[in-house]
mmCIF file of C-alpha atoms and ligand atoms in Angstrom:
data_model
loop_
_atom_site.group_PDB
_atom_site.id
_atom_site.type_symbol
_atom_site.label_atom_id
_atom_site.label_comp_id
_atom_site.label_asym_id
_atom_site.label_seq_id
_atom_site.Cartn_x
_atom_site.Cartn_y
_atom_site.Cartn_z
ATOM 1 C CA MET A 7 -12.231 66.777 -0.670
ATOM 2 C CA ALA A 8 -13.185 63.711 1.288
ATOM 3 C CA ASP A 9 -15.565 64.087 4.157
ATOM 4 C CA ASP A 10 -13.866 64.990 7.461
ATOM 5 C CA LYS A 11 -15.041 61.815 9.044
ATOM 6 C CA PHE A 12 -12.283 60.324 11.208
ATOM 7 C CA TYR A 13 -11.335 56.976 9.692
ATOM 8 C CA THR A 14 -9.216 55.051 12.196
ATOM 9 C CA MET A 15 -9.049 51.777 13.888
ATOM 10 C CA GLY A 16 -6.532 52.428 16.633
ATOM 11 C CA LYS A 17 -3.238 54.185 16.060
ATOM 12 C CA GLU A 18 -2.367 53.713 12.447
ATOM 13 C CA LYS A 19 0.859 54.859 10.886
ATOM 14 C CA ILE A 20 0.555 55.164 7.181
ATOM 15 C CA LEU A 21 3.043 55.120 4.222
ATOM 16 C CA VAL A 22 1.912 56.510 0.914
ATOM 17 C CA ILE A 23 4.199 55.412 -1.916
ATOM 18 C CA GLY A 24 3.739 57.593 -5.059
ATOM 19 C CA ALA A 25 2.498 60.515 -2.985
ATOM 20 C CA ASN A 26 3.398 63.153 -5.666
ATOM 21 C CA GLY A 27 1.069 61.656 -8.286
ATOM 22 C CA GLN A 28 -2.400 62.711 -9.363
ATOM 23 C CA ILE A 29 -4.261 60.552 -6.887
ATOM 24 C CA GLY A 30 -1.468 60.085 -4.351
ATOM 25 C CA SER A 31 -1.002 63.748 -3.579
ATOM 26 C CA VAL A 32 -4.778 64.309 -2.904
ATOM 27 C CA LEU A 33 -5.024 61.041 -0.994
ATOM 28 C CA THR A 34 -2.106 61.948 1.171
ATOM 29 C CA GLU A 35 -3.870 65.089 2.221
ATOM 30 C CA ALA A 36 -7.221 63.342 2.918
ATOM 31 C CA LEU A 37 -5.319 60.705 5.040
ATOM 32 C CA ARG A 38 -3.508 63.473 7.064
ATOM 33 C CA LYS A 39 -6.922 65.106 7.671
ATOM 34 C CA SER A 40 -8.218 61.818 9.003
ATOM 35 C CA PHE A 41 -5.219 60.333 10.831
ATOM 36 C CA GLY A 42 -3.144 63.424 11.724
ATOM 37 C CA ALA A 43 -0.305 64.919 9.603
ATOM 38 C CA ASP A 44 2.486 63.257 11.422
ATOM 39 C CA MET A 45 0.861 59.833 11.082
ATOM 40 C CA VAL A 46 1.183 59.780 7.327
ATOM 41 C CA ILE A 47 4.565 59.466 5.707
ATOM 42 C CA ALA A 48 4.506 60.654 2.054
ATOM 43 C CA SER A 49 7.151 59.166 -0.270
ATOM 44 C CA ASP A 50 8.004 59.429 -3.866
ATOM 45 C CA ILE A 51 10.953 59.087 -6.153
ATOM 46 C CA ARG A 52 11.509 62.902 -6.168
ATOM 47 C CA GLN A 53 11.007 65.642 -3.546
ATOM 48 C CA VAL A 54 8.328 68.248 -4.419
ATOM 49 C CA GLU A 55 7.272 71.379 -2.636
ATOM 50 C CA GLY A 56 3.878 71.541 -0.845
ATOM 51 C CA HIS A 57 3.769 68.408 1.403
ATOM 52 C CA ASP A 58 2.079 69.344 4.603
ATOM 53 C CA GLY A 59 3.738 66.711 6.769
ATOM 54 C CA PRO A 60 6.651 64.233 6.702
ATOM 55 C CA PHE A 61 8.075 63.369 3.213
ATOM 56 C CA GLU A 62 10.827 61.000 2.296
ATOM 57 C CA ILE A 63 12.478 60.013 -1.046
ATOM 58 C CA LEU A 64 11.652 56.350 -1.849
ATOM 59 C CA ASN A 65 12.098 54.344 -5.036
ATOM 60 C CA VAL A 66 9.360 51.556 -5.082
ATOM 61 C CA LEU A 67 12.004 49.242 -6.741
ATOM 62 C CA ASP A 68 14.200 49.464 -3.631
ATOM 63 C CA ARG A 69 12.772 46.644 -1.448
ATOM 64 C CA GLN A 70 15.355 47.298 1.303
ATOM 65 C CA GLY A 71 14.433 51.067 1.346
ATOM 66 C CA ILE A 72 10.775 50.208 1.765
ATOM 67 C CA ALA A 73 11.607 47.765 4.568
ATOM 68 C CA ASP A 74 13.764 50.281 6.382
ATOM 69 C CA MET A 75 11.144 52.935 6.149
ATOM 70 C CA VAL A 76 8.391 50.647 7.436
ATOM 71 C CA LYS A 77 10.559 49.682 10.380
ATOM 72 C CA ARG A 78 11.813 53.062 11.200
ATOM 73 C CA HIS A 79 8.346 54.585 11.235
ATOM 74 C CA GLY A 80 6.361 51.574 12.595
ATOM 75 C CA ILE A 81 4.239 51.569 9.502
ATOM 76 C CA THR A 82 0.828 49.752 9.844
ATOM 77 C CA GLN A 83 -0.717 50.574 6.506
ATOM 78 C CA ILE A 84 0.694 51.099 2.970
ATOM 79 C CA TYR A 85 -0.997 52.818 0.067
ATOM 80 C CA HIS A 86 0.964 51.860 -2.996
ATOM 81 C CA LEU A 87 0.219 54.279 -5.826
ATOM 82 C CA ALA A 88 3.368 54.186 -7.882
ATOM 83 C CA ALA A 89 2.817 52.878 -11.452
ATOM 84 C CA ILE A 90 3.245 53.710 -15.113
ATOM 85 C CA LEU A 91 -0.167 54.306 -16.704
ATOM 86 C CA SER A 92 -1.746 52.997 -19.841
ATOM 87 C CA ALA A 93 -0.520 55.399 -22.590
ATOM 88 C CA ARG A 94 2.913 55.985 -21.335
ATOM 89 C CA GLY A 95 3.306 52.284 -20.586
ATOM 90 C CA GLU A 96 3.023 51.425 -24.246
ATOM 91 C CA GLN A 97 6.128 53.381 -25.014
ATOM 92 C CA ASN A 98 8.330 50.876 -23.092
ATOM 93 C CA PRO A 99 6.321 47.769 -22.352
ATOM 94 C CA LEU A 100 9.013 45.635 -20.660
ATOM 95 C CA GLN A 101 10.140 48.542 -18.432
ATOM 96 C CA THR A 102 6.437 49.189 -17.536
ATOM 97 C CA TRP A 103 6.013 45.612 -16.550
ATOM 98 C CA ASP A 104 9.236 45.592 -14.522
ATOM 99 C CA ILE A 105 8.296 48.770 -12.571
ATOM 100 C CA ASN A 106 4.637 47.973 -12.075
ATOM 101 C CA MET A 107 5.211 44.291 -11.045
ATOM 102 C CA GLY A 108 8.509 44.915 -9.299
ATOM 103 C CA GLY A 109 6.959 47.684 -7.246
ATOM 104 C CA LEU A 110 3.997 45.528 -6.354
ATOM 105 C CA PHE A 111 5.962 42.544 -5.254
ATOM 106 C CA ASN A 112 8.322 44.777 -3.137
ATOM 107 C CA VAL A 113 5.362 46.292 -1.255
ATOM 108 C CA PHE A 114 3.572 43.050 -0.759
ATOM 109 C CA GLU A 115 6.690 41.192 0.437
ATOM 110 C CA VAL A 116 7.779 43.999 2.892
ATOM 111 C CA ALA A 117 4.081 44.173 4.197
ATOM 112 C CA ARG A 118 3.987 40.372 4.696
ATOM 113 C CA GLU A 119 7.392 40.212 6.356
ATOM 114 C CA SER A 120 7.075 43.172 8.641
ATOM 115 C CA GLY A 121 3.474 42.624 9.809
ATOM 116 C CA VAL A 122 1.822 45.615 8.098
ATOM 117 C CA SER A 123 -1.937 45.210 8.730
ATOM 118 C CA LYS A 124 -3.331 46.576 5.517
ATOM 119 C CA VAL A 125 -2.318 47.469 1.985
ATOM 120 C CA PHE A 126 -4.150 49.511 -0.683
ATOM 121 C CA PHE A 127 -3.408 48.600 -4.240
ATOM 122 C CA PRO A 128 -5.104 50.561 -7.093
ATOM 123 C CA SER A 129 -6.264 48.593 -10.085
ATOM 124 C CA SER A 130 -8.005 50.101 -13.034
ATOM 125 C CA ILE A 131 -10.630 49.716 -15.799
ATOM 126 C CA ALA A 132 -7.670 48.915 -17.965
ATOM 127 C CA VAL A 133 -7.909 45.209 -16.754
ATOM 128 C CA PHE A 134 -10.782 44.818 -19.193
ATOM 129 C CA GLY A 135 -10.327 44.196 -22.921
ATOM 130 C CA ALA A 136 -11.924 41.882 -25.426
ATOM 131 C CA ASP A 137 -15.007 39.777 -24.774
ATOM 132 C CA ILE A 138 -16.805 41.968 -22.272
ATOM 133 C CA PRO A 139 -20.076 43.736 -22.329
ATOM 134 C CA ARG A 140 -18.905 47.365 -22.809
ATOM 135 C CA GLN A 141 -21.928 48.840 -21.112
ATOM 136 C CA MET A 142 -22.212 48.206 -17.399
ATOM 137 C CA THR A 143 -19.240 45.884 -17.444
ATOM 138 C CA PRO A 144 -19.858 43.381 -14.494
ATOM 139 C CA GLN A 145 -17.507 42.726 -11.637
ATOM 140 C CA ASN A 146 -16.637 39.313 -12.795
ATOM 141 C CA ALA A 147 -16.225 39.980 -16.565
ATOM 142 C CA VAL A 148 -13.271 38.262 -18.226
ATOM 143 C CA LEU A 149 -9.968 40.038 -17.988
ATOM 144 C CA LYS A 150 -8.197 40.253 -21.403
ATOM 145 C CA PRO A 151 -6.277 43.600 -21.140
ATOM 146 C CA THR A 152 -4.741 44.986 -24.282
ATOM 147 C CA THR A 153 -2.080 47.241 -22.668
ATOM 148 C CA VAL A 154 0.958 46.327 -20.597
ATOM 149 C CA TYR A 155 -0.492 48.553 -17.755
ATOM 150 C CA GLY A 156 -3.724 46.683 -17.890
ATOM 151 C CA MET A 157 -1.869 43.363 -17.861
ATOM 152 C CA SER A 158 0.182 44.406 -14.843
ATOM 153 C CA LYS A 159 -2.980 45.503 -12.990
ATOM 154 C CA ALA A 160 -4.817 42.263 -13.838
ATOM 155 C CA ALA A 161 -1.814 40.225 -12.542
ATOM 156 C CA GLY A 162 -1.627 42.513 -9.512
ATOM 157 C CA GLU A 163 -5.256 41.807 -8.709
ATOM 158 C CA LEU A 164 -4.613 38.047 -8.674
ATOM 159 C CA TRP A 165 -1.560 38.506 -6.535
ATOM 160 C CA SER A 166 -3.538 40.517 -4.136
ATOM 161 C CA GLN A 167 -5.977 37.705 -3.752
ATOM 162 C CA TYR A 168 -3.128 35.268 -3.488
ATOM 163 C CA TYR A 169 -1.348 37.163 -0.723
ATOM 164 C CA PHE A 170 -4.696 37.349 1.167
ATOM 165 C CA GLN A 171 -5.466 33.661 0.835
ATOM 166 C CA LYS A 172 -1.920 32.380 1.465
ATOM 167 C CA TYR A 173 -0.592 34.821 4.068
ATOM 168 C CA GLY A 174 -3.721 36.602 5.373
ATOM 169 C CA LEU A 175 -2.402 39.988 4.207
ATOM 170 C CA ASP A 176 -5.369 42.408 4.112
ATOM 171 C CA ILE A 177 -4.869 43.954 0.682
ATOM 172 C CA ARG A 178 -7.861 45.969 -0.667
ATOM 173 C CA SER A 179 -8.134 47.261 -4.186
ATOM 174 C CA LEU A 180 -10.385 49.438 -6.471
ATOM 175 C CA ARG A 181 -10.600 49.408 -10.292
ATOM 176 C CA TYR A 182 -10.335 53.166 -10.685
ATOM 177 C CA PRO A 183 -12.013 54.658 -13.813
ATOM 178 C CA GLY A 184 -10.571 57.899 -15.261
ATOM 179 C CA VAL A 185 -10.062 60.179 -12.173
ATOM 180 C CA ILE A 186 -10.793 63.849 -12.667
ATOM 181 C CA GLY A 187 -9.672 66.608 -10.205
ATOM 182 C CA TRP A 188 -8.439 70.178 -10.095
ATOM 183 C CA GLN A 189 -5.770 69.697 -7.344
ATOM 184 C CA SER A 190 -3.320 67.665 -9.424
ATOM 185 C CA ASN A 191 -2.451 66.723 -12.937
ATOM 186 C CA PRO A 192 -2.557 63.231 -14.358
ATOM 187 C CA GLY A 193 0.320 61.947 -16.518
ATOM 188 C CA GLY A 194 0.499 59.218 -19.131
ATOM 189 C CA GLY A 195 -3.121 57.992 -19.023
ATOM 190 C CA THR A 196 -5.782 57.582 -21.654
ATOM 191 C CA THR A 197 -8.414 59.327 -19.587
ATOM 192 C CA ASP A 198 -6.218 62.408 -19.088
ATOM 193 C CA TYR A 199 -8.163 64.410 -21.701
ATOM 194 C CA ALA A 200 -11.059 64.744 -19.181
ATOM 195 C CA VAL A 201 -8.756 66.856 -16.902
ATOM 196 C CA ASP A 202 -6.804 68.767 -19.641
ATOM 197 C CA ILE A 203 -10.119 69.963 -21.224
ATOM 198 C CA TYR A 204 -11.107 71.976 -18.104
ATOM 199 C CA HIS A 205 -7.692 73.621 -17.915
ATOM 200 C CA TYR A 206 -7.886 74.702 -21.516
ATOM 201 C CA ALA A 207 -11.482 76.035 -21.063
ATOM 202 C CA VAL A 208 -10.498 78.106 -17.955
ATOM 203 C CA ARG A 209 -7.399 79.457 -19.628
ATOM 204 C CA GLY A 210 -9.695 80.559 -22.566
ATOM 205 C CA GLU A 211 -7.810 78.248 -25.158
ATOM 206 C CA ASP A 212 -9.269 75.962 -27.744
ATOM 207 C CA TYR A 213 -8.882 72.281 -26.967
ATOM 208 C CA SER A 214 -7.820 69.469 -29.316
ATOM 209 C CA CYS A 215 -8.989 66.240 -27.919
ATOM 210 C CA PHE A 216 -6.862 63.001 -28.590
ATOM 211 C CA LEU A 217 -10.083 60.837 -28.441
ATOM 212 C CA SER A 218 -13.013 60.851 -30.831
ATOM 213 C CA GLU A 219 -16.064 62.753 -29.735
ATOM 214 C CA ASN A 220 -18.294 59.721 -29.128
ATOM 215 C CA THR A 221 -15.833 57.657 -26.962
ATOM 216 C CA PHE A 222 -17.678 56.866 -23.820
ATOM 217 C CA LEU A 223 -15.479 55.915 -20.822
ATOM 218 C CA PRO A 224 -16.142 55.435 -17.100
ATOM 219 C CA MET A 225 -14.989 58.382 -14.975
ATOM 220 C CA ILE A 226 -15.001 59.637 -11.409
ATOM 221 C CA TYR A 227 -14.567 62.935 -9.636
ATOM 222 C CA MET A 228 -11.506 63.060 -7.346
ATOM 223 C CA ASP A 229 -13.610 63.687 -4.296
ATOM 224 C CA ASP A 230 -15.536 60.536 -4.843
ATOM 225 C CA ALA A 231 -12.474 58.468 -5.717
ATOM 226 C CA ILE A 232 -10.729 59.561 -2.495
ATOM 227 C CA ARG A 233 -13.833 58.887 -0.400
ATOM 228 C CA ALA A 234 -14.272 55.426 -2.041
ATOM 229 C CA THR A 235 -10.584 54.623 -1.094
ATOM 230 C CA LEU A 236 -10.952 55.654 2.551
ATOM 231 C CA GLU A 237 -14.344 53.912 2.916
ATOM 232 C CA LEU A 238 -13.044 50.688 1.375
ATOM 233 C CA MET A 239 -10.026 50.803 3.694
ATOM 234 C CA ASP A 240 -12.206 51.532 6.701
ATOM 235 C CA ALA A 241 -14.796 48.769 6.066
ATOM 236 C CA PRO A 242 -14.794 45.693 8.271
ATOM 237 C CA SER A 243 -12.646 42.968 6.871
ATOM 238 C CA GLU A 244 -15.585 40.518 6.610
ATOM 239 C CA ASN A 245 -17.352 42.897 4.332
ATOM 240 C CA ILE A 246 -14.595 42.755 1.737
ATOM 241 C CA LYS A 247 -15.801 39.890 -0.458
ATOM 242 C CA GLU A 248 -13.803 40.800 -3.588
ATOM 243 C CA ARG A 249 -10.160 40.047 -2.761
ATOM 244 C CA THR A 250 -9.051 40.819 -6.461
ATOM 245 C CA SER A 251 -10.468 44.371 -6.861
ATOM 246 C CA TYR A 252 -13.758 46.220 -6.807
ATOM 247 C CA ASN A 253 -15.389 47.843 -9.966
ATOM 248 C CA LEU A 254 -15.891 51.469 -9.022
ATOM 249 C CA SER A 255 -17.957 53.917 -11.012
ATOM 250 C CA GLY A 256 -18.950 57.621 -10.687
ATOM 251 C CA MET A 257 -20.282 58.558 -14.127
ATOM 252 C CA SER A 258 -19.750 57.757 -17.858
ATOM 253 C CA PHE A 259 -19.476 60.408 -20.656
ATOM 254 C CA SER A 260 -17.936 61.138 -24.003
ATOM 255 C CA PRO A 261 -15.673 64.090 -25.018
ATOM 256 C CA SER A 262 -18.540 65.747 -26.798
ATOM 257 C CA GLU A 263 -20.741 65.536 -23.622
ATOM 258 C CA ILE A 264 -18.129 66.966 -21.384
ATOM 259 C CA ALA A 265 -17.452 69.739 -23.945
ATOM 260 C CA ALA A 266 -21.141 70.569 -24.116
ATOM 261 C CA CYS A 267 -21.402 70.588 -20.306
ATOM 262 C CA ILE A 268 -18.474 73.065 -20.093
ATOM 263 C CA GLN A 269 -20.041 75.071 -22.947
ATOM 264 C CA THR A 270 -23.227 75.682 -20.821
ATOM 265 C CA GLU A 271 -20.935 77.691 -18.483
ATOM 266 C CA MET A 272 -18.401 78.952 -21.077
ATOM 267 C CA PRO A 273 -20.308 79.264 -24.464
ATOM 268 C CA ASP A 274 -17.194 80.452 -26.408
ATOM 269 C CA PHE A 275 -15.178 77.330 -25.612
ATOM 270 C CA THR A 276 -14.355 75.133 -28.615
ATOM 271 C CA VAL A 277 -13.147 71.570 -29.006
ATOM 272 C CA SER A 278 -11.742 69.804 -32.068
ATOM 273 C CA TYR A 279 -11.078 66.106 -32.277
ATOM 274 C CA SER A 280 -7.776 64.422 -33.451
ATOM 275 C CA PRO A 281 -7.681 60.835 -32.255
ATOM 276 C CA ASP A 282 -4.159 59.403 -31.777
ATOM 277 C CA PHE A 283 -2.801 55.986 -30.595
ATOM 278 C CA ARG A 284 -4.833 56.375 -27.276
ATOM 279 C CA GLN A 285 -8.128 55.893 -29.213
ATOM 280 C CA LYS A 286 -7.350 52.212 -29.623
ATOM 281 C CA ILE A 287 -6.761 51.837 -25.916
ATOM 282 C CA ALA A 288 -9.945 53.696 -25.053
ATOM 283 C CA ASP A 289 -11.896 51.479 -27.594
ATOM 284 C CA SER A 290 -10.693 48.330 -25.696
ATOM 285 C CA TRP A 291 -12.160 49.588 -22.344
ATOM 286 C CA PRO A 292 -15.688 49.508 -20.942
ATOM 287 C CA SER A 293 -17.923 52.566 -21.674
ATOM 288 C CA SER A 294 -19.648 52.243 -18.308
ATOM 289 C CA ILE A 295 -19.117 50.073 -15.252
ATOM 290 C CA ASP A 296 -21.403 48.088 -12.919
ATOM 291 C CA ASP A 297 -20.173 48.733 -9.443
ATOM 292 C CA SER A 298 -23.060 47.053 -7.646
ATOM 293 C CA ALA A 299 -20.726 44.743 -5.621
ATOM 294 C CA ALA A 300 -19.003 47.805 -4.011
ATOM 295 C CA ARG A 301 -22.421 49.285 -3.257
ATOM 296 C CA LYS A 302 -23.579 46.084 -1.632
ATOM 297 C CA ASP A 303 -20.459 45.182 0.272
ATOM 298 C CA TRP A 304 -19.343 48.526 1.703
ATOM 299 C CA ASP A 305 -22.177 50.875 0.819
ATOM 300 C CA TRP A 306 -20.333 52.631 -2.002
ATOM 301 C CA GLN A 307 -22.340 55.626 -3.405
ATOM 302 C CA PRO A 308 -20.916 58.312 -5.738
ATOM 303 C CA LYS A 309 -21.967 61.943 -5.075
ATOM 304 C CA PHE A 310 -20.898 63.653 -8.299
ATOM 305 C CA ASP A 311 -22.379 63.552 -11.841
ATOM 306 C CA LEU A 312 -20.994 65.307 -14.877
ATOM 307 C CA LYS A 313 -22.878 68.513 -14.245
ATOM 308 C CA GLY A 314 -21.854 68.722 -10.559
ATOM 309 C CA MET A 315 -18.223 67.912 -11.284
ATOM 310 C CA THR A 316 -18.088 70.469 -14.104
ATOM 311 C CA LYS A 317 -19.375 73.193 -11.820
ATOM 312 C CA ASP A 318 -16.864 72.459 -9.198
ATOM 313 C CA MET A 319 -13.994 71.922 -11.611
ATOM 314 C CA LEU A 320 -14.477 75.268 -13.295
ATOM 315 C CA PHE A 321 -14.940 77.072 -9.921
ATOM 316 C CA GLN A 322 -11.844 75.525 -8.382
ATOM 317 C CA LEU A 323 -9.653 76.069 -11.534
ATOM 318 C CA GLN A 324 -10.734 79.581 -11.963
ATOM 319 C CA LYS A 325 -9.722 80.271 -8.336
ATOM 320 C CA LYS A 326 -6.422 78.418 -8.859
ATOM 321 C CA TYR A 327 -5.433 80.262 -11.976
ATOM 322 C CA SER A 328 -6.387 83.714 -10.652
ATOM 323 C CA ALA A 329 -4.299 83.069 -7.510
ATOM 324 C CA VAL A 330 -1.214 82.368 -9.742
ATOM 325 C CA VAL A 331 -1.575 85.508 -11.913
HETATM 326 C C1 AKB B 425 -5.257 55.676 -17.486
HETATM 327 O O1 AKB B 425 -5.890 56.269 -18.321
HETATM 328 O O2 AKB B 425 -4.263 54.933 -17.750
HETATM 329 C C2 AKB B 425 -5.615 55.644 -16.060
HETATM 330 C C3 AKB B 425 -6.616 54.514 -15.751
HETATM 331 C C4 AKB B 425 -7.984 54.496 -16.219
HETATM 332 O O3 AKB B 425 -6.175 53.599 -14.980
HETATM 333 N N1 AKB B 425 -6.314 56.943 -15.715
#
């Protein structure tokens, strides 16, 4: 969980769109800890149990619905987390484009028109594709994404910069690597294996991985991803030099490395490899990320490596599964 540091600049009223998702659910909780439960309105397309504060149904494609909610609650900040991810996005490319870009324009337009002071827009390592150094991919590497999800994120980054330059809208963004956490499940991503594998291990089941054993990808533990988001949003505006999106990194590993790390705690755990269409997506992405711009501009520093994350994931999931039984 993010540190309990109180991240505020006056009385903020926050709207989280996509609050039921893998990152949205944990981020909503962290924001409520920092700003107060009633100051954070969670929203998503469907109602789910377990929200510890106000929740409203909201479709990100409904611009008027977003505008009404912003007005009704006096929203000052929006965290826009609703999107179709890389693997699922390939099943219906045009619909993915419509949802990801339509949602983005609705949020940016409502924010601009209603005087919202800050917006968070998550980008991804999926913005990278051909012609990049795969290792320690730099902040300003060329963006030639191969998935429609990556294309929508690359376009979203440029629109973020455009809204900042043209309208002064303070949009901030991170290029999330694969995010791994015990609190919530990912859906439709290429990095999802790195969450699934822990669940199989804790349930005592064999795992069949959809990526090959030597596929290195940049990853981050949920605690670090949430803290990075809060720290970026809390940083003084003049420190935010990248108005497209910041490279962000926690660690980098392959399926065989994460399997070996789990096996040090659970020697009987076995993994087999059966790469599917997601392998091609993973092969187009960086294997590690240079996030020195984030470190320099707003003091970013990850806390978890593969070993520390594995220890915490196994501990938390064992607790979670034994509470259910
Ligand atoms: C995905 O795998 O699509 C996401 C991402 C890296 O943006 N987790």
